[in-house]
XYZ file of N, CA, C and O in Angstrom:
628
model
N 15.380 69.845 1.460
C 14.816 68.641 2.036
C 15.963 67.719 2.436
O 16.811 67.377 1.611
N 15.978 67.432 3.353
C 16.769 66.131 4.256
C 16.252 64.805 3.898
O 15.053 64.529 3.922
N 17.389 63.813 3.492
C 17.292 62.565 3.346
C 18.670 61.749 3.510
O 19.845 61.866 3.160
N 17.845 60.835 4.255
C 18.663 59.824 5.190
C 18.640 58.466 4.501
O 17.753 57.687 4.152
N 19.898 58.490 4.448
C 20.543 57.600 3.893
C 21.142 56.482 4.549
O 22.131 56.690 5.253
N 20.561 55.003 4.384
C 20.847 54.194 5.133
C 22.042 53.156 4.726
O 21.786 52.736 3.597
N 22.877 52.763 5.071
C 23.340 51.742 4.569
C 23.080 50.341 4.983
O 23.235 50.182 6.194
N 22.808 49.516 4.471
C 22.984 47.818 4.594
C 23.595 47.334 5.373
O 24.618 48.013 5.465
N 23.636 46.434 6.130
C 24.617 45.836 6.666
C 25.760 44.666 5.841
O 25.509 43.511 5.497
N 26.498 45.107 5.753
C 27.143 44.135 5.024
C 28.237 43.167 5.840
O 28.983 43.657 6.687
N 28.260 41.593 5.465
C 28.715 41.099 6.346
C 29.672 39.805 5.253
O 29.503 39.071 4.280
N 30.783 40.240 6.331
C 31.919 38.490 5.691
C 31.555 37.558 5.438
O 30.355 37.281 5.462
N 32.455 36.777 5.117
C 31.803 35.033 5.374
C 31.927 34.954 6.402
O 30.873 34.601 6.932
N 33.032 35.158 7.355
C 33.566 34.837 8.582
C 32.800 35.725 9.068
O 32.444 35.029 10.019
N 32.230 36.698 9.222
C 30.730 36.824 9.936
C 29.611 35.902 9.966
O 29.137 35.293 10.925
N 29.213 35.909 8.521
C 27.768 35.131 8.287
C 28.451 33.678 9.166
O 28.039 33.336 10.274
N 29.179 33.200 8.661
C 30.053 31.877 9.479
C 29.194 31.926 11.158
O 28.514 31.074 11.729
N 29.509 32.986 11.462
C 29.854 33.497 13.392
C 28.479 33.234 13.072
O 28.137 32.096 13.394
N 27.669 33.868 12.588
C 26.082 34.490 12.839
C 25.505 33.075 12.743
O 25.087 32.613 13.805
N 25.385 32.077 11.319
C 24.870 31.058 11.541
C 25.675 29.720 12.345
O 25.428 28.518 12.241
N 26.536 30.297 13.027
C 27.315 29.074 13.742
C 27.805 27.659 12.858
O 27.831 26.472 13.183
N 28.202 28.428 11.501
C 28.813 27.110 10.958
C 29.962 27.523 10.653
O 30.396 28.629 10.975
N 30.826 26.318 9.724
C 32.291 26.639 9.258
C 32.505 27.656 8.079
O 31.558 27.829 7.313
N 33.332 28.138 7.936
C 33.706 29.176 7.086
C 33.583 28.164 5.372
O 33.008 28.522 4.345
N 34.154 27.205 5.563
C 34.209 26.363 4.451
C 33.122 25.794 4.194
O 33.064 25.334 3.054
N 31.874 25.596 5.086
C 30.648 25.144 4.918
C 29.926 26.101 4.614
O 28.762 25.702 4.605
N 30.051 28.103 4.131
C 29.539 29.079 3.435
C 30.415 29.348 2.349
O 30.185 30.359 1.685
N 31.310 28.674 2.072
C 32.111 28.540 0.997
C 31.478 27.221 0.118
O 31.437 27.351 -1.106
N 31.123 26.313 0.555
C 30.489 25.842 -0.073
C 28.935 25.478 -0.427
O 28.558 24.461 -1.008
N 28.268 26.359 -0.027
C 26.819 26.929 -0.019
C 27.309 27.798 -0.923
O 26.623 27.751 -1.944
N 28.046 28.443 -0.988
C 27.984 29.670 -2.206
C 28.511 28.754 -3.764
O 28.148 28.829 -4.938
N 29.086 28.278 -3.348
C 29.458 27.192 -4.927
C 28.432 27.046 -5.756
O 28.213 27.411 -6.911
N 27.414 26.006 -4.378
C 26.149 25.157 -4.813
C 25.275 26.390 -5.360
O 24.732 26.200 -6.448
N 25.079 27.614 -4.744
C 24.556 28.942 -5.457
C 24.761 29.168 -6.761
O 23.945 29.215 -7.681
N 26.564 29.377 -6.753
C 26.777 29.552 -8.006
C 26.776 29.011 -9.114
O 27.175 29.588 -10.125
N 26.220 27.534 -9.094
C 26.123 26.513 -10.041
C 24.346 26.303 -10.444
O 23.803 25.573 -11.273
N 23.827 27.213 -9.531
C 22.224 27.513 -10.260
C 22.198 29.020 -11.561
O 21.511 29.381 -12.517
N 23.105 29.365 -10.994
C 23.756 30.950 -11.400
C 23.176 32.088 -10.199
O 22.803 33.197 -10.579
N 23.146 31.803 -9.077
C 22.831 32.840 -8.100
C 24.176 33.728 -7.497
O 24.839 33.192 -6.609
N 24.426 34.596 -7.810
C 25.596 35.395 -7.208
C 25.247 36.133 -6.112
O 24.058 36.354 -5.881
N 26.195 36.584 -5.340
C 26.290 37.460 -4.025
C 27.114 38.578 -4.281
O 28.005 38.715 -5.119
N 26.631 39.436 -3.340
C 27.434 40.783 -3.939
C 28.840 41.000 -3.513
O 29.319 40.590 -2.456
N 29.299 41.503 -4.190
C 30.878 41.772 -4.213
C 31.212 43.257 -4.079
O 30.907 44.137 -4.885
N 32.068 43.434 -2.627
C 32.633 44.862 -2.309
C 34.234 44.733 -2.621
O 34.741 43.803 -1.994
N 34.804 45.190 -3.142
C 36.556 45.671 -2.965
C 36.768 44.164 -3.504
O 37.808 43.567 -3.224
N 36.080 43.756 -4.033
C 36.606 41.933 -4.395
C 36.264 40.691 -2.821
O 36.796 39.615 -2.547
N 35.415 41.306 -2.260
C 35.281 40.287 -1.772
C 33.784 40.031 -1.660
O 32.961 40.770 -2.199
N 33.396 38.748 -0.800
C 31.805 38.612 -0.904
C 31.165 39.688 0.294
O 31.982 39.770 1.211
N 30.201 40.354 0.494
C 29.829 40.845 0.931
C 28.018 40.763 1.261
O 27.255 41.325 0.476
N 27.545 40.107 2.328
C 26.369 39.431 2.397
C 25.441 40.801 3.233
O 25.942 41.651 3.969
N 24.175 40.689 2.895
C 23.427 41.646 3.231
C 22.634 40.710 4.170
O 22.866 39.514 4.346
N 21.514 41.556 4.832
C 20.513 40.953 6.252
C 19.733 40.160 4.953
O 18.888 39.401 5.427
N 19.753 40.112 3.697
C 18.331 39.085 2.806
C 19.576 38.207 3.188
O 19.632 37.240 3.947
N 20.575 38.827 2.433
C 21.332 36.706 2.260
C 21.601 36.203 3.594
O 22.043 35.056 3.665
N 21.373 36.998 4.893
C 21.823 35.972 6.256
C 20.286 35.168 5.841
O 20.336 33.942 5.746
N 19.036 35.816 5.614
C 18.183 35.304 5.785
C 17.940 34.053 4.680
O 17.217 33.081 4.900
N 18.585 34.257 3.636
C 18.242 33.039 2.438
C 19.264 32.129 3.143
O 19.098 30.910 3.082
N 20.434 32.708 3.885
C 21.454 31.285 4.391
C 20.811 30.460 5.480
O 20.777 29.231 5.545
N 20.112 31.683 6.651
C 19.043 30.597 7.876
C 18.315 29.857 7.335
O 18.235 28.899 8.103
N 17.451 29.588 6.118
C 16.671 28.884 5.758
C 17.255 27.789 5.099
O 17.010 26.655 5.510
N 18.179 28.014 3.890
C 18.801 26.629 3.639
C 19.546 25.930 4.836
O 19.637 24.703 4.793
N 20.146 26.688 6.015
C 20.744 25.766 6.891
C 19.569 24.913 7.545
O 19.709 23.717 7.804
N 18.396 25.627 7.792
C 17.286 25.149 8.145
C 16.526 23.566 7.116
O 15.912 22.557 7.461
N 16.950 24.049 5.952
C 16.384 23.114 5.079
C 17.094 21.767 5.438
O 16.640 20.932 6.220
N 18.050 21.694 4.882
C 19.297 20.981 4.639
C 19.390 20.367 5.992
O 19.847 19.225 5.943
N 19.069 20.816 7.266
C 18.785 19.784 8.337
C 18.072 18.823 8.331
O 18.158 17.985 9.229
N 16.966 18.681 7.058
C 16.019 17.649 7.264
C 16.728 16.534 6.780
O 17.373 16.745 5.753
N 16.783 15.175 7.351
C 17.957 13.913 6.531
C 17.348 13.870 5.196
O 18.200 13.340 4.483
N 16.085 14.217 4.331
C 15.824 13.390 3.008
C 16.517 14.524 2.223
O 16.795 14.275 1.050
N 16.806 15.641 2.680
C 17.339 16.870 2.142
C 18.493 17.141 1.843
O 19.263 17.626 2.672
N 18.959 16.797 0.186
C 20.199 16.951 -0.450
C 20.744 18.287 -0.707
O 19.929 19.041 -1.238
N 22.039 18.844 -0.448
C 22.448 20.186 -0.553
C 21.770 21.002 -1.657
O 21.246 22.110 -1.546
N 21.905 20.106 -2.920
C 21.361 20.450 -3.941
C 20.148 20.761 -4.000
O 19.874 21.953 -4.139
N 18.910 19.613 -3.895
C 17.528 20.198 -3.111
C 17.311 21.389 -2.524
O 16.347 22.132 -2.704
N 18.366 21.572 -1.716
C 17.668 22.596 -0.742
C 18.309 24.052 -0.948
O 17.818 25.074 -0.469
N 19.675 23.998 -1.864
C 19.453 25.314 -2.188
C 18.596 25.560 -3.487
O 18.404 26.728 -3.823
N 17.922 24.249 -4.447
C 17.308 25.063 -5.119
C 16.337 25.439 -4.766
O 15.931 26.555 -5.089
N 15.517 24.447 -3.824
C 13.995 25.092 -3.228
C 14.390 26.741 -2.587
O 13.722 27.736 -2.867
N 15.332 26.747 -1.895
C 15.730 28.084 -1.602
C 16.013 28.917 -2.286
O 16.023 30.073 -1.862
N 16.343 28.617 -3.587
C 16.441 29.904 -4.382
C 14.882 29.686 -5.117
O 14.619 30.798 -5.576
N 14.178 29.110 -5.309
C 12.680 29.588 -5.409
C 12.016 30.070 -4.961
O 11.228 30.862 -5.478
N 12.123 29.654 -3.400
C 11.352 30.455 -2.359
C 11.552 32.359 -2.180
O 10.842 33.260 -1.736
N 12.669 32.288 -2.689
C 13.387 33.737 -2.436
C 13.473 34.278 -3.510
O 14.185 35.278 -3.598
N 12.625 33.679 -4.889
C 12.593 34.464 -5.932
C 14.211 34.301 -6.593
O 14.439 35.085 -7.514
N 15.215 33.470 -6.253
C 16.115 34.302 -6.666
C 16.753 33.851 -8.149
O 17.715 34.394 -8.692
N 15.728 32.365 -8.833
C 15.863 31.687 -9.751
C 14.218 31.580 -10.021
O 13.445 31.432 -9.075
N 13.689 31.681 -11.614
C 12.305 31.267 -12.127
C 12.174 29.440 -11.263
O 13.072 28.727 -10.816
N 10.731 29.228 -11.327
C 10.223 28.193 -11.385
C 10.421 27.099 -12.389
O 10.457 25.877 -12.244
N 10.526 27.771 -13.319
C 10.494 26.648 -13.886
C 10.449 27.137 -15.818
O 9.375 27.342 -16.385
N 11.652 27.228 -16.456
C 11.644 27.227 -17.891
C 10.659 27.649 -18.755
O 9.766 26.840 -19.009
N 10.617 29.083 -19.423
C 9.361 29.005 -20.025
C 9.305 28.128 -21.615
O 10.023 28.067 -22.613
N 8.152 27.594 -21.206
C 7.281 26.503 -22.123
C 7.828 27.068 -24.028
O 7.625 28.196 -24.478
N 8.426 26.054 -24.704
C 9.082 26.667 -25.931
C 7.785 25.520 -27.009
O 8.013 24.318 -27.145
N 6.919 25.984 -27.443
C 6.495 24.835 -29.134
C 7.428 24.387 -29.587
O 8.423 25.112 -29.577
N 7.544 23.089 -30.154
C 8.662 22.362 -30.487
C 8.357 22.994 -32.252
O 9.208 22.570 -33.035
N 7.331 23.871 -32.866
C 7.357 24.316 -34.004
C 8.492 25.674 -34.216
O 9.228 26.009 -35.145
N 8.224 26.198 -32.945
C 8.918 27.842 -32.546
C 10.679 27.308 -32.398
O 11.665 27.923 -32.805
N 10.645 26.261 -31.834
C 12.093 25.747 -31.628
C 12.739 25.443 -33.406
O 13.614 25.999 -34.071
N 11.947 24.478 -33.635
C 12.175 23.667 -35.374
C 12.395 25.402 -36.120
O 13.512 25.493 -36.628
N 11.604 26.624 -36.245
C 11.440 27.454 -36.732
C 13.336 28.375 -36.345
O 14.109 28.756 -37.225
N 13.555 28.475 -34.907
C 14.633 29.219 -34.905
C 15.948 28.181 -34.646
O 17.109 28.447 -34.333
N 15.341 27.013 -34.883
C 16.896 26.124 -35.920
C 17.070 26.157 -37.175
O 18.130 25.704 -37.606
N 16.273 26.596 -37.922
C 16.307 26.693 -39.320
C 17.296 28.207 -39.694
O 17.784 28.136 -40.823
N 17.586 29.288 -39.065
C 18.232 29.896 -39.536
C 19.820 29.663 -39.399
O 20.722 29.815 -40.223
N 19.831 29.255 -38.110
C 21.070 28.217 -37.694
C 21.599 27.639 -38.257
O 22.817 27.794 -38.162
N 21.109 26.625 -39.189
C 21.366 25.533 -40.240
C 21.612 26.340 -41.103
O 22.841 26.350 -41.176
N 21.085 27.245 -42.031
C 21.468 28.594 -43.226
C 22.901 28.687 -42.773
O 23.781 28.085 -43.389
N 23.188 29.499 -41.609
C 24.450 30.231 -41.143
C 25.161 29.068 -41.276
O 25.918 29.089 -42.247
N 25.176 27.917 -40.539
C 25.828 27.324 -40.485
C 26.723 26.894 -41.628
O 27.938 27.094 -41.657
N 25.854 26.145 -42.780
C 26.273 26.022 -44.555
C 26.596 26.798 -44.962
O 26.931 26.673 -46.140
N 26.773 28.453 -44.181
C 27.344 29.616 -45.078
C 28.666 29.788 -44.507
O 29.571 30.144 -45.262
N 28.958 29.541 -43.010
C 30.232 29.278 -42.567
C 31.056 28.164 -43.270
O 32.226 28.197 -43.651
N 30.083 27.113 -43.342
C 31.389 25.713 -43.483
C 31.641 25.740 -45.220
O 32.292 24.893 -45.831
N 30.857 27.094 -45.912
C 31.130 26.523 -47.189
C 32.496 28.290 -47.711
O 33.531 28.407 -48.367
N 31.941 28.874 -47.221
C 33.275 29.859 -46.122
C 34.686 29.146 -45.804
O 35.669 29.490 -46.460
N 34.785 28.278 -44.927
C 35.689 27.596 -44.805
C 36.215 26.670 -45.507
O 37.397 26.349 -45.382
N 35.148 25.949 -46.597
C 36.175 25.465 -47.526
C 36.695 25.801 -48.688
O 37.597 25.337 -49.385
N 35.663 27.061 -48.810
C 36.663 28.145 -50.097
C 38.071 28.865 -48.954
O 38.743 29.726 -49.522
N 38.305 28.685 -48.121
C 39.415 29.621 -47.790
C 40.220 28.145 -47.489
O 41.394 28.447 -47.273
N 40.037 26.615 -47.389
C 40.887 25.728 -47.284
C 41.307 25.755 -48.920
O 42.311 26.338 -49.327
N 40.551 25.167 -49.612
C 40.915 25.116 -51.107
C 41.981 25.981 -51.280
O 43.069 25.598 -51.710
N 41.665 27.448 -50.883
C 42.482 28.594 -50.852
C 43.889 28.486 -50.967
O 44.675 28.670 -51.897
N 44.048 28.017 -49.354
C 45.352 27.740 -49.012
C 46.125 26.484 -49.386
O 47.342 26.301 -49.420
N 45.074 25.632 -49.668
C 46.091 24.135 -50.595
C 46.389 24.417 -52.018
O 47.234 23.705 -52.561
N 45.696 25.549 -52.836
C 46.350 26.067 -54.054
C 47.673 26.910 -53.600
O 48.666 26.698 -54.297
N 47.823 27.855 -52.505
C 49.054 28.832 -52.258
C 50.024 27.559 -51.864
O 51.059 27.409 -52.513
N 49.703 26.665 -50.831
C 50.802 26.013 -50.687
C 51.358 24.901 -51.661
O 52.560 24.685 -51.508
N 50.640 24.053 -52.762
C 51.333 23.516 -53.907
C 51.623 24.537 -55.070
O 52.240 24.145 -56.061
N 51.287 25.553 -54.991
C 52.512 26.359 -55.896
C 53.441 27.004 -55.283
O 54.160 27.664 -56.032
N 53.766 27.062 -53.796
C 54.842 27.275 -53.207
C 55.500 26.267 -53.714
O 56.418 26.446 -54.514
N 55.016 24.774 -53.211
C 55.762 23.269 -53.461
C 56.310 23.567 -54.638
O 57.532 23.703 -54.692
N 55.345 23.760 -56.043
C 56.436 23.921 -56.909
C 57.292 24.863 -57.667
O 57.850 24.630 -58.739
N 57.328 26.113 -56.874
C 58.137 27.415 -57.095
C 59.789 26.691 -56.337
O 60.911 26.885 -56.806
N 59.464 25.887 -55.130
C 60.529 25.439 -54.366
C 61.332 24.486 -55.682
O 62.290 24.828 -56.375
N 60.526 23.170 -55.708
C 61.297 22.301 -56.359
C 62.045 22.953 -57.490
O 63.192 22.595 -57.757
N 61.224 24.209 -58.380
C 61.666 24.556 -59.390
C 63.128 25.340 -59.209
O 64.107 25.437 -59.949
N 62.810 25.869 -57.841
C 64.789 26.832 -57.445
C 65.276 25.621 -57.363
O 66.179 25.287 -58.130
N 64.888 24.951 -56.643
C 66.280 23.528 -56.261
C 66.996 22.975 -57.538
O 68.175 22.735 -57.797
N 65.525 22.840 -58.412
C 66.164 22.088 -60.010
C 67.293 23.332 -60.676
O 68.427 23.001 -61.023
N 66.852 24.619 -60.777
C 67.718 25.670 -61.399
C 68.797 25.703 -60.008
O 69.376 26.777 -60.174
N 69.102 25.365 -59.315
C 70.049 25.186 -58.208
C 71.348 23.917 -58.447
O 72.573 24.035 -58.417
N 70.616 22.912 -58.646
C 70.989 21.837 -59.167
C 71.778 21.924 -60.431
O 72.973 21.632 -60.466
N 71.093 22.332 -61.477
C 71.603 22.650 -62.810
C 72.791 23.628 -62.990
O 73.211 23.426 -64.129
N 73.371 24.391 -62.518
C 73.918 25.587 -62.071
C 74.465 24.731 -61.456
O 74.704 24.037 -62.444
N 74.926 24.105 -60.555
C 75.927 23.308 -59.833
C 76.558 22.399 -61.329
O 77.691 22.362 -61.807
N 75.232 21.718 -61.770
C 76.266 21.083 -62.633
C 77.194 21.618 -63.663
O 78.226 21.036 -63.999
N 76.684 23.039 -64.276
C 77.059 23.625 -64.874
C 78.486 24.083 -64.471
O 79.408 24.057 -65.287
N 78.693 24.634 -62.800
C 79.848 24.980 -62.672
C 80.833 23.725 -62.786
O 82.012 23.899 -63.096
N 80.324 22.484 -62.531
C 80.894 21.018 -62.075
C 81.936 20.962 -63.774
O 83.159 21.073 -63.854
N 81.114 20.794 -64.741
C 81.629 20.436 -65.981
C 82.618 21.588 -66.524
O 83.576 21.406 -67.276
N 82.095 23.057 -65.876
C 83.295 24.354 -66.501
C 84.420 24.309 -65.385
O 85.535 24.792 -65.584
N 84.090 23.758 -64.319
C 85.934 23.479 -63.352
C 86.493 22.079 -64.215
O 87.706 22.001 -64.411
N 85.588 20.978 -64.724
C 86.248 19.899 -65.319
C 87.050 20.312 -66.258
O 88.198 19.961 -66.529
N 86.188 21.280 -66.858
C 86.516 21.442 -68.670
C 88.008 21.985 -67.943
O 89.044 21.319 -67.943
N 87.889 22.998 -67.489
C 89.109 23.515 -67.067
C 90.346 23.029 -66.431
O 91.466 23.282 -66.874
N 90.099 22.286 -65.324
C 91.203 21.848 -65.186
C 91.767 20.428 -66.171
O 92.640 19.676 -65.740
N 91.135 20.243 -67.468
C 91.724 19.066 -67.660
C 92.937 19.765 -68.732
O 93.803 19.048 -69.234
């Protein structure tokens, strides 16, 4: 059996640019405002690569965004609703179901911070008996100096 295999059209910015007759930097920044809903575009070899849907989701926000009450922002999100490409709208959480999966949160949490202050305690016991393993060489350091101090006295007198 034979099957035909089509490919996509895939197109630059500096195409889509040509196609909707705007600036290269004005689909550079339509894709920002995208990416700050979390809508991505597809990526070939590392670069963007736009298919015949996204010329069509770009004609419509350029379309939108012509109207003056119509903020960039507005209009790509209505556009990414219209196109499916973001939910409507947050699903609905009980503020009991919420209270319910903060409560294990709060557990973990008191099991970390009490975690962390057995391993601070930890380290302020290792480092004041460093402190006084130190002072204690310096004093047997000290002593030993004086010791040699009084056997060169004794001696040379």
């Amino acid at each position: 059996m034979l099957r035909v295999i089509t490919a996509e059209a895939a197109y630059t910015t500096e195409e889509l640019a040509d196609i909707l007759g705007l600036p290269i930097s004005t689909i550079r920044k339509y894709n920002l405002h995208f990416a700050k809903i979390g809508v991505q575009f597809t990526k070939r070899q590392g670069r963007l690569a736009y298919t015949n849907d996204d010329v069509t989701i770009f004609h419509e926000l350029k379309r939108m965004y012509a109207h003056p009450e119509m903020t960039l922002d507005k209009a790509v999100l209505t556009v990414a609703k219209k196109f499916n490409l973001i939910p409507d709208t947050p699903p609905n959480i009980s503020t009991e179901t919420q209270i319910l999966s903060l409560e294990p949160r709060e557990v973990q949490m008191k099991e970390i911070q009490s975690y962390i202050d057995a391993k601070f305690e930890e380290r302020e016991r290792q480092l004041i008996s460093m402190a006084r393993e130190i002072r204690a060489l310096k004093k047997a350091q000290q002593q030993k100096r004086s010791l040699y101090r009084w056997l060169k006295n004794f001696f040379e007198k």
